[in-house]
């Protein structure tokens, strides 16, 4: 039997007889010759069928095949400068595995609703495939850095009894006679896990019933969340710089071709590296105001403020020491100014905005009990979490990097919905 390489491996089969399996991407009918562009997930290959070199039945089949039909081709690999990838297949055998019906996605422009309704087919197009490959690399690189730097992967539950990031965005599910919530973040469990392992991370889907329709929000998104015992705010920011830089450099090194397909200028990413600017919340409010956008001290940055702020940078940058009232219950208060918290978000440049949220956690039992009461959180559901402050409490910090926001920034996407295979947004649960 002939070898059956992928298109990515084709160069080492020059002059050889091979079998190629894939889908018809495009076809050009030149009368006595059919140019079939075949894609197999690893690349696109030009395959040439000549009427006077193949049996009549093979030529008739080549003529009939429709875009997205699945095919098995047999032929000889030969160098051709004009072909994408530098090789073409001189076809002598063709098996139509399935003749596709008229394909709804044509090379013309489609509206976004149409494309989202056909997301299951849209993901076959080169740009969407390139974005999803970058996504896979972001995840691989993030986990690689953590695995190589002493973090243990400890999985956290998806079904949970209580909120982490505010009660307004909880997804409720029936849990027999009880109710449970889909997790908003693995953080609280990470905090238990560091008391066993020192440094941990979790990686998984997280859920927020966001009522707002923005280009930055999904209802289901993936987050990688490192947590570290004996680490305080300053040290944490240094770790984030190394972590994010590694991710960007790995994408540049391994997915350059995909960035090109997407149309992302790599020079913007080549600049990324430590140290990232650090902006105190007070100063960030001033920067927003100077650019003519209203903002009260004490408020969190909304979408317009975040965009304006991040347009002023060409590196990711930290905003730190947010007012305690715009952050979650677990944030350690600043000992010098207790109205502030030891928190830091990392914002991506070029208008992208927040990609990481994090900070130092309350380590004192009394302060934590007080915050849970003030925010009217169900104390009972947090008893286990309070235990962590009863048995060997330590200063500790952690953060969560949103995969889709990071991918949107690295790829230069206008909207986060293209950064996940099947986006879940307000009013969209299909396909
Ligand atoms: O709410 S966060 O700012 N922080 C946390 O969840 C912490 N508990 C994480 C931690 O310290 N372990 O969310 C973190 C990141 C944020 O910076 C975004 O990148 C992403 O999660 N995020 C989202 N991405 C897409 N859609 C939505 N709705 C969304 N919400 C947060």
PDB file of N, CA and C in Angstrom, residues 255-336:
ATOM      1  N   UNK A 255       3.661  29.453  15.571  1.00  0.00           N
ATOM      2  CA  UNK A 255       2.434  29.682  14.801  1.00  0.00           C
ATOM      3  C   UNK A 255       2.537  30.924  13.928  1.00  0.00           C
ATOM      4  N   UNK A 256       3.774  31.218  13.471  1.00  0.00           N
ATOM      5  CA  UNK A 256       3.990  32.393  12.622  1.00  0.00           C
ATOM      6  C   UNK A 256       3.140  32.374  11.361  1.00  0.00           C
ATOM      7  N   UNK A 257       3.043  31.208  10.728  1.00  0.00           N
ATOM      8  CA  UNK A 257       2.256  31.077   9.503  1.00  0.00           C
ATOM      9  C   UNK A 257       0.783  31.376   9.758  1.00  0.00           C
ATOM     10  N   UNK A 258       0.307  30.936  10.907  1.00  0.00           N
ATOM     11  CA  UNK A 258      -1.100  31.188  11.242  1.00  0.00           C
ATOM     12  C   UNK A 258      -1.353  32.677  11.490  1.00  0.00           C
ATOM     13  N   UNK A 259      -0.408  33.345  12.167  1.00  0.00           N
ATOM     14  CA  UNK A 259      -0.565  34.796  12.377  1.00  0.00           C
ATOM     15  C   UNK A 259      -0.631  35.505  11.026  1.00  0.00           C
ATOM     16  N   UNK A 260       0.166  35.035  10.075  1.00  0.00           N
ATOM     17  CA  UNK A 260       0.155  35.627   8.739  1.00  0.00           C
ATOM     18  C   UNK A 260      -1.204  35.417   8.064  1.00  0.00           C
ATOM     19  N   UNK A 261      -1.744  34.195   8.170  1.00  0.00           N
ATOM     20  CA  UNK A 261      -3.076  33.906   7.600  1.00  0.00           C
ATOM     21  C   UNK A 261      -4.132  34.833   8.197  1.00  0.00           C
ATOM     22  N   UNK A 262      -3.992  35.099   9.500  1.00  0.00           N
ATOM     23  CA  UNK A 262      -4.969  35.943  10.189  1.00  0.00           C
ATOM     24  C   UNK A 262      -4.774  37.422   9.831  1.00  0.00           C
ATOM     25  N   UNK A 263      -3.565  37.756   9.374  1.00  0.00           N
ATOM     26  CA  UNK A 263      -3.275  39.153   9.041  1.00  0.00           C
ATOM     27  C   UNK A 263      -2.774  39.950  10.232  1.00  0.00           C
ATOM     28  N   UNK A 264      -2.187  39.271  11.226  1.00  0.00           N
ATOM     29  CA  UNK A 264      -1.674  39.938  12.416  1.00  0.00           C
ATOM     30  C   UNK A 264      -0.208  40.329  12.189  1.00  0.00           C
ATOM     31  N   UNK A 265       0.105  41.598  12.415  1.00  0.00           N
ATOM     32  CA  UNK A 265       1.476  42.084  12.277  1.00  0.00           C
ATOM     33  C   UNK A 265       2.317  41.551  13.439  1.00  0.00           C
ATOM     34  N   UNK A 266       3.296  40.660  13.165  1.00  0.00           N
ATOM     35  CA  UNK A 266       4.048  40.051  14.268  1.00  0.00           C
ATOM     36  C   UNK A 266       4.931  41.050  15.014  1.00  0.00           C
ATOM     37  N   UNK A 267       5.249  42.200  14.377  1.00  0.00           N
ATOM     38  CA  UNK A 267       6.140  43.166  15.049  1.00  0.00           C
ATOM     39  C   UNK A 267       5.525  43.686  16.331  1.00  0.00           C
ATOM     40  N   UNK A 268       4.193  43.794  16.348  1.00  0.00           N
ATOM     41  CA  UNK A 268       3.512  44.251  17.564  1.00  0.00           C
ATOM     42  C   UNK A 268       3.732  43.269  18.716  1.00  0.00           C
ATOM     43  N   UNK A 269       3.875  41.990  18.380  1.00  0.00           N
ATOM     44  CA  UNK A 269       4.043  40.965  19.413  1.00  0.00           C
ATOM     45  C   UNK A 269       5.512  40.746  19.757  1.00  0.00           C
ATOM     46  N   UNK A 270       6.389  41.012  18.773  1.00  0.00           N
ATOM     47  CA  UNK A 270       7.826  40.804  19.017  1.00  0.00           C
ATOM     48  C   UNK A 270       8.360  41.732  20.105  1.00  0.00           C
ATOM     49  N   UNK A 271       7.699  42.870  20.282  1.00  0.00           N
ATOM     50  CA  UNK A 271       8.135  43.834  21.318  1.00  0.00           C
ATOM     51  C   UNK A 271       7.826  43.371  22.736  1.00  0.00           C
ATOM     52  N   UNK A 272       6.910  42.404  22.879  1.00  0.00           N
ATOM     53  CA  UNK A 272       6.400  42.079  24.213  1.00  0.00           C
ATOM     54  C   UNK A 272       7.480  41.404  25.056  1.00  0.00           C
ATOM     55  N   UNK A 273       7.716  41.949  26.245  1.00  0.00           N
ATOM     56  CA  UNK A 273       8.682  41.330  27.153  1.00  0.00           C
ATOM     57  C   UNK A 273       8.774  42.129  28.438  1.00  0.00           C
ATOM     58  N   UNK A 274       9.322  41.497  29.502  1.00  0.00           N
ATOM     59  CA  UNK A 274       9.427  42.219  30.769  1.00  0.00           C
ATOM     60  C   UNK A 274      10.291  43.466  30.597  1.00  0.00           C
ATOM     61  N   UNK A 275      10.062  44.519  31.392  1.00  0.00           N
ATOM     62  CA  UNK A 275       9.012  44.605  32.399  1.00  0.00           C
ATOM     63  C   UNK A 275       7.793  45.319  31.864  1.00  0.00           C
ATOM     64  N   UNK A 276       6.626  44.869  32.294  1.00  0.00           N
ATOM     65  CA  UNK A 276       5.393  45.528  31.897  1.00  0.00           C
ATOM     66  C   UNK A 276       5.168  46.749  32.806  1.00  0.00           C
ATOM     67  N   UNK A 277       4.701  47.866  32.212  1.00  0.00           N
ATOM     68  CA  UNK A 277       4.430  49.048  33.042  1.00  0.00           C
ATOM     69  C   UNK A 277       3.433  48.725  34.166  1.00  0.00           C
ATOM     70  N   UNK A 278       3.599  49.413  35.300  1.00  0.00           N
ATOM     71  CA  UNK A 278       2.709  49.226  36.462  1.00  0.00           C
ATOM     72  C   UNK A 278       2.060  50.550  36.806  1.00  0.00           C
ATOM     73  N   UNK A 279       0.757  50.593  36.728  1.00  0.00           N
ATOM     74  CA  UNK A 279       0.018  51.834  36.912  1.00  0.00           C
ATOM     75  C   UNK A 279      -0.888  51.701  38.140  1.00  0.00           C
ATOM     76  N   UNK A 280      -0.697  52.587  39.105  1.00  0.00           N
ATOM     77  CA  UNK A 280      -1.575  52.581  40.287  1.00  0.00           C
ATOM     78  C   UNK A 280      -2.979  52.982  39.860  1.00  0.00           C
ATOM     79  N   UNK A 281      -3.995  52.441  40.515  1.00  0.00           N
ATOM     80  CA  UNK A 281      -5.382  52.780  40.169  1.00  0.00           C
ATOM     81  C   UNK A 281      -5.612  54.293  40.123  1.00  0.00           C
ATOM     82  N   UNK A 282      -5.101  55.024  41.122  1.00  0.00           N
ATOM     83  CA  UNK A 282      -5.275  56.498  41.159  1.00  0.00           C
ATOM     84  C   UNK A 282      -4.786  57.135  39.855  1.00  0.00           C
ATOM     85  N   UNK A 283      -3.622  56.668  39.423  1.00  0.00           N
ATOM     86  CA  UNK A 283      -2.996  57.209  38.221  1.00  0.00           C
ATOM     87  C   UNK A 283      -3.802  56.817  36.968  1.00  0.00           C
ATOM     88  N   UNK A 284      -4.327  55.595  36.967  1.00  0.00           N
ATOM     89  CA  UNK A 284      -5.113  55.122  35.810  1.00  0.00           C
ATOM     90  C   UNK A 284      -6.376  55.970  35.646  1.00  0.00           C
ATOM     91  N   UNK A 285      -7.006  56.334  36.766  1.00  0.00           N
ATOM     92  CA  UNK A 285      -8.207  57.182  36.696  1.00  0.00           C
ATOM     93  C   UNK A 285      -7.836  58.536  36.079  1.00  0.00           C
ATOM     94  N   UNK A 286      -6.705  59.069  36.492  1.00  0.00           N
ATOM     95  CA  UNK A 286      -6.239  60.345  35.927  1.00  0.00           C
ATOM     96  C   UNK A 286      -5.995  60.219  34.420  1.00  0.00           C
ATOM     97  N   UNK A 287      -5.387  59.122  34.017  1.00  0.00           N
ATOM     98  CA  UNK A 287      -5.096  58.923  32.579  1.00  0.00           C
ATOM     99  C   UNK A 287      -6.389  58.886  31.770  1.00  0.00           C
ATOM    100  N   UNK A 288      -7.397  58.203  32.297  1.00  0.00           N
ATOM    101  CA  UNK A 288      -8.692  58.113  31.599  1.00  0.00           C
ATOM    102  C   UNK A 288      -9.323  59.497  31.489  1.00  0.00           C
ATOM    103  N   UNK A 289      -9.283  60.238  32.591  1.00  0.00           N
ATOM    104  CA  UNK A 289      -9.890  61.579  32.591  1.00  0.00           C
ATOM    105  C   UNK A 289      -9.181  62.513  31.622  1.00  0.00           C
ATOM    106  N   UNK A 290      -7.850  62.416  31.593  1.00  0.00           N
ATOM    107  CA  UNK A 290      -7.071  63.286  30.685  1.00  0.00           C
ATOM    108  C   UNK A 290      -7.436  63.039  29.239  1.00  0.00           C
ATOM    109  N   UNK A 291      -7.875  61.821  28.947  1.00  0.00           N
ATOM    110  CA  UNK A 291      -8.258  61.513  27.557  1.00  0.00           C
ATOM    111  C   UNK A 291      -9.717  61.873  27.290  1.00  0.00           C
ATOM    112  N   UNK A 292     -10.335  62.570  28.257  1.00  0.00           N
ATOM    113  CA  UNK A 292     -11.671  63.104  28.011  1.00  0.00           C
ATOM    114  C   UNK A 292     -12.818  62.168  28.354  1.00  0.00           C
ATOM    115  N   UNK A 293     -12.535  61.043  29.039  1.00  0.00           N
ATOM    116  CA  UNK A 293     -13.615  60.113  29.417  1.00  0.00           C
ATOM    117  C   UNK A 293     -13.936  60.318  30.901  1.00  0.00           C
ATOM    118  N   UNK A 294     -15.243  60.419  31.217  1.00  0.00           N
ATOM    119  CA  UNK A 294     -15.699  60.597  32.597  1.00  0.00           C
ATOM    120  C   UNK A 294     -15.410  59.343  33.414  1.00  0.00           C
ATOM    121  N   UNK A 295     -15.069  59.561  34.673  1.00  0.00           N
ATOM    122  CA  UNK A 295     -14.926  58.409  35.553  1.00  0.00           C
ATOM    123  C   UNK A 295     -14.826  58.873  36.992  1.00  0.00           C
ATOM    124  N   UNK A 296     -15.646  58.289  37.876  1.00  0.00           N
ATOM    125  CA  UNK A 296     -15.582  58.637  39.297  1.00  0.00           C
ATOM    126  C   UNK A 296     -14.522  57.777  39.968  1.00  0.00           C
ATOM    127  N   UNK A 297     -13.767  58.369  40.902  1.00  0.00           N
ATOM    128  CA  UNK A 297     -12.802  57.573  41.667  1.00  0.00           C
ATOM    129  C   UNK A 297     -13.602  56.520  42.436  1.00  0.00           C
ATOM    130  N   UNK A 298     -13.152  55.290  42.413  1.00  0.00           N
ATOM    131  CA  UNK A 298     -13.856  54.235  43.143  1.00  0.00           C
ATOM    132  C   UNK A 298     -14.607  53.290  42.225  1.00  0.00           C
ATOM    133  N   UNK A 299     -14.877  53.744  40.999  1.00  0.00           N
ATOM    134  CA  UNK A 299     -15.564  52.856  40.052  1.00  0.00           C
ATOM    135  C   UNK A 299     -14.564  51.955  39.348  1.00  0.00           C
ATOM    136  N   UNK A 300     -15.087  50.817  38.874  1.00  0.00           N
ATOM    137  CA  UNK A 300     -14.272  49.953  38.031  1.00  0.00           C
ATOM    138  C   UNK A 300     -14.265  50.549  36.624  1.00  0.00           C
ATOM    139  N   UNK A 301     -13.283  50.173  35.829  1.00  0.00           N
ATOM    140  CA  UNK A 301     -13.251  50.660  34.449  1.00  0.00           C
ATOM    141  C   UNK A 301     -14.306  49.926  33.636  1.00  0.00           C
ATOM    142  N   UNK A 302     -15.142  50.698  32.948  1.00  0.00           N
ATOM    143  CA  UNK A 302     -16.094  50.077  32.021  1.00  0.00           C
ATOM    144  C   UNK A 302     -15.398  49.873  30.687  1.00  0.00           C
ATOM    145  N   UNK A 303     -16.155  49.324  29.728  1.00  0.00           N
ATOM    146  CA  UNK A 303     -15.554  49.036  28.416  1.00  0.00           C
ATOM    147  C   UNK A 303     -14.903  50.273  27.781  1.00  0.00           C
ATOM    148  N   UNK A 304     -15.571  51.446  27.731  1.00  0.00           N
ATOM    149  CA  UNK A 304     -14.930  52.586  27.065  1.00  0.00           C
ATOM    150  C   UNK A 304     -13.656  53.041  27.766  1.00  0.00           C
ATOM    151  N   UNK A 305     -13.671  53.043  29.114  1.00  0.00           N
ATOM    152  CA  UNK A 305     -12.483  53.473  29.862  1.00  0.00           C
ATOM    153  C   UNK A 305     -11.317  52.507  29.639  1.00  0.00           C
ATOM    154  N   UNK A 306     -11.653  51.212  29.644  1.00  0.00           N
ATOM    155  CA  UNK A 306     -10.616  50.204  29.470  1.00  0.00           C
ATOM    156  C   UNK A 306      -9.965  50.329  28.083  1.00  0.00           C
ATOM    157  N   UNK A 307     -10.811  50.566  27.080  1.00  0.00           N
ATOM    158  CA  UNK A 307     -10.295  50.699  25.714  1.00  0.00           C
ATOM    159  C   UNK A 307      -9.359  51.899  25.621  1.00  0.00           C
ATOM    160  N   UNK A 308      -9.835  53.046  26.120  1.00  0.00           N
ATOM    161  CA  UNK A 308      -9.046  54.275  26.072  1.00  0.00           C
ATOM    162  C   UNK A 308      -7.705  54.111  26.768  1.00  0.00           C
ATOM    163  N   UNK A 309      -7.766  53.518  27.958  1.00  0.00           N
ATOM    164  CA  UNK A 309      -6.556  53.329  28.755  1.00  0.00           C
ATOM    165  C   UNK A 309      -5.560  52.454  27.999  1.00  0.00           C
ATOM    166  N   UNK A 310      -6.042  51.377  27.426  1.00  0.00           N
ATOM    167  CA  UNK A 310      -5.111  50.407  26.844  1.00  0.00           C
ATOM    168  C   UNK A 310      -4.646  50.822  25.447  1.00  0.00           C
ATOM    169  N   UNK A 311      -5.314  51.807  24.844  1.00  0.00           N
ATOM    170  CA  UNK A 311      -4.812  52.330  23.569  1.00  0.00           C
ATOM    171  C   UNK A 311      -3.508  53.106  23.744  1.00  0.00           C
ATOM    172  N   UNK A 312      -3.255  53.534  24.985  1.00  0.00           N
ATOM    173  CA  UNK A 312      -2.057  54.320  25.249  1.00  0.00           C
ATOM    174  C   UNK A 312      -0.796  53.486  25.456  1.00  0.00           C
ATOM    175  N   UNK A 313      -0.888  52.160  25.319  1.00  0.00           N
ATOM    176  CA  UNK A 313       0.270  51.294  25.611  1.00  0.00           C
ATOM    177  C   UNK A 313       0.592  50.385  24.435  1.00  0.00           C
ATOM    178  N   UNK A 314       1.881  50.023  24.298  1.00  0.00           N
ATOM    179  CA  UNK A 314       2.208  49.004  23.300  1.00  0.00           C
ATOM    180  C   UNK A 314       2.762  47.732  23.951  1.00  0.00           C
ATOM    181  N   UNK A 315       2.683  47.680  25.275  1.00  0.00           N
ATOM    182  CA  UNK A 315       3.030  46.489  26.065  1.00  0.00           C
ATOM    183  C   UNK A 315       1.829  46.183  26.955  1.00  0.00           C
ATOM    184  N   UNK A 316       1.658  44.942  27.366  1.00  0.00           N
ATOM    185  CA  UNK A 316       0.672  44.709  28.429  1.00  0.00           C
ATOM    186  C   UNK A 316       1.093  45.515  29.661  1.00  0.00           C
ATOM    187  N   UNK A 317       0.131  45.953  30.463  1.00  0.00           N
ATOM    188  CA  UNK A 317       0.472  46.758  31.640  1.00  0.00           C
ATOM    189  C   UNK A 317      -0.462  46.416  32.793  1.00  0.00           C
ATOM    190  N   UNK A 318       0.068  46.581  34.006  1.00  0.00           N
ATOM    191  CA  UNK A 318      -0.735  46.295  35.200  1.00  0.00           C
ATOM    192  C   UNK A 318      -1.455  47.542  35.668  1.00  0.00           C
ATOM    193  N   UNK A 319      -2.698  47.375  36.109  1.00  0.00           N
ATOM    194  CA  UNK A 319      -3.340  48.383  36.952  1.00  0.00           C
ATOM    195  C   UNK A 319      -3.491  47.715  38.315  1.00  0.00           C
ATOM    196  N   UNK A 320      -2.943  48.342  39.353  1.00  0.00           N
ATOM    197  CA  UNK A 320      -2.935  47.694  40.665  1.00  0.00           C
ATOM    198  C   UNK A 320      -3.546  48.592  41.745  1.00  0.00           C
ATOM    199  N   UNK A 321      -3.849  47.979  42.888  1.00  0.00           N
ATOM    200  CA  UNK A 321      -4.458  48.691  44.010  1.00  0.00           C
ATOM    201  C   UNK A 321      -5.820  49.294  43.663  1.00  0.00           C
ATOM    202  N   UNK A 322      -6.694  48.469  43.147  1.00  0.00           N
ATOM    203  CA  UNK A 322      -8.083  48.903  42.900  1.00  0.00           C
ATOM    204  C   UNK A 322      -8.784  49.140  44.231  1.00  0.00           C
ATOM    205  N   UNK A 323      -9.766  50.067  44.247  1.00  0.00           N
ATOM    206  CA  UNK A 323     -10.576  50.227  45.460  1.00  0.00           C
ATOM    207  C   UNK A 323     -11.220  48.898  45.824  1.00  0.00           C
ATOM    208  N   UNK A 324     -11.250  48.647  47.098  1.00  0.00           N
ATOM    209  CA  UNK A 324     -11.795  47.396  47.614  1.00  0.00           C
ATOM    210  C   UNK A 324     -13.234  47.184  47.152  1.00  0.00           C
ATOM    211  N   UNK A 325     -14.001  48.294  47.048  1.00  0.00           N
ATOM    212  CA  UNK A 325     -15.431  48.109  46.723  1.00  0.00           C
ATOM    213  C   UNK A 325     -15.685  47.681  45.272  1.00  0.00           C
ATOM    214  N   UNK A 326     -14.688  47.789  44.383  1.00  0.00           N
ATOM    215  CA  UNK A 326     -14.960  47.269  43.030  1.00  0.00           C
ATOM    216  C   UNK A 326     -14.333  45.905  42.792  1.00  0.00           C
ATOM    217  N   UNK A 327     -13.894  45.256  43.867  1.00  0.00           N
ATOM    218  CA  UNK A 327     -13.308  43.920  43.699  1.00  0.00           C
ATOM    219  C   UNK A 327     -14.054  42.892  44.555  1.00  0.00           C
ATOM    220  N   UNK A 328     -13.752  41.610  44.308  1.00  0.00           N
ATOM    221  CA  UNK A 328     -14.438  40.519  44.996  1.00  0.00           C
ATOM    222  C   UNK A 328     -14.085  40.482  46.489  1.00  0.00           C
ATOM    223  N   UNK A 329     -14.858  39.701  47.232  1.00  0.00           N
ATOM    224  CA  UNK A 329     -14.773  39.690  48.700  1.00  0.00           C
ATOM    225  C   UNK A 329     -13.438  39.220  49.263  1.00  0.00           C
ATOM    226  N   UNK A 330     -12.681  38.447  48.486  1.00  0.00           N
ATOM    227  CA  UNK A 330     -11.494  37.776  49.031  1.00  0.00           C
ATOM    228  C   UNK A 330     -10.214  38.613  48.954  1.00  0.00           C
ATOM    229  N   UNK A 331     -10.288  39.854  48.404  1.00  0.00           N
ATOM    230  CA  UNK A 331      -9.071  40.642  48.174  1.00  0.00           C
ATOM    231  C   UNK A 331      -8.505  41.188  49.486  1.00  0.00           C
ATOM    232  N   UNK A 332      -7.204  41.025  49.653  1.00  0.00           N
ATOM    233  CA  UNK A 332      -6.519  41.544  50.845  1.00  0.00           C
ATOM    234  C   UNK A 332      -6.530  43.076  50.819  1.00  0.00           C
ATOM    235  N   UNK A 333      -6.960  43.718  51.929  1.00  0.00           N
ATOM    236  CA  UNK A 333      -6.897  45.184  51.950  1.00  0.00           C
ATOM    237  C   UNK A 333      -5.448  45.679  52.023  1.00  0.00           C
ATOM    238  N   UNK A 334      -5.213  46.855  51.440  1.00  0.00           N
ATOM    239  CA  UNK A 334      -3.897  47.480  51.522  1.00  0.00           C
ATOM    240  C   UNK A 334      -3.699  47.960  52.958  1.00  0.00           C
ATOM    241  N   UNK A 335      -2.644  47.517  53.649  1.00  0.00           N
ATOM    242  CA  UNK A 335      -2.474  47.919  55.056  1.00  0.00           C
ATOM    243  C   UNK A 335      -2.324  49.436  55.213  1.00  0.00           C
ATOM    244  N   UNK A 336      -1.728  50.120  54.215  1.00  0.00           N
ATOM    245  CA  UNK A 336      -1.581  51.584  54.299  1.00  0.00           C
ATOM    246  C   UNK A 336      -2.893  52.319  54.024  1.00  0.00           C
TER     247      UNK A 336
END
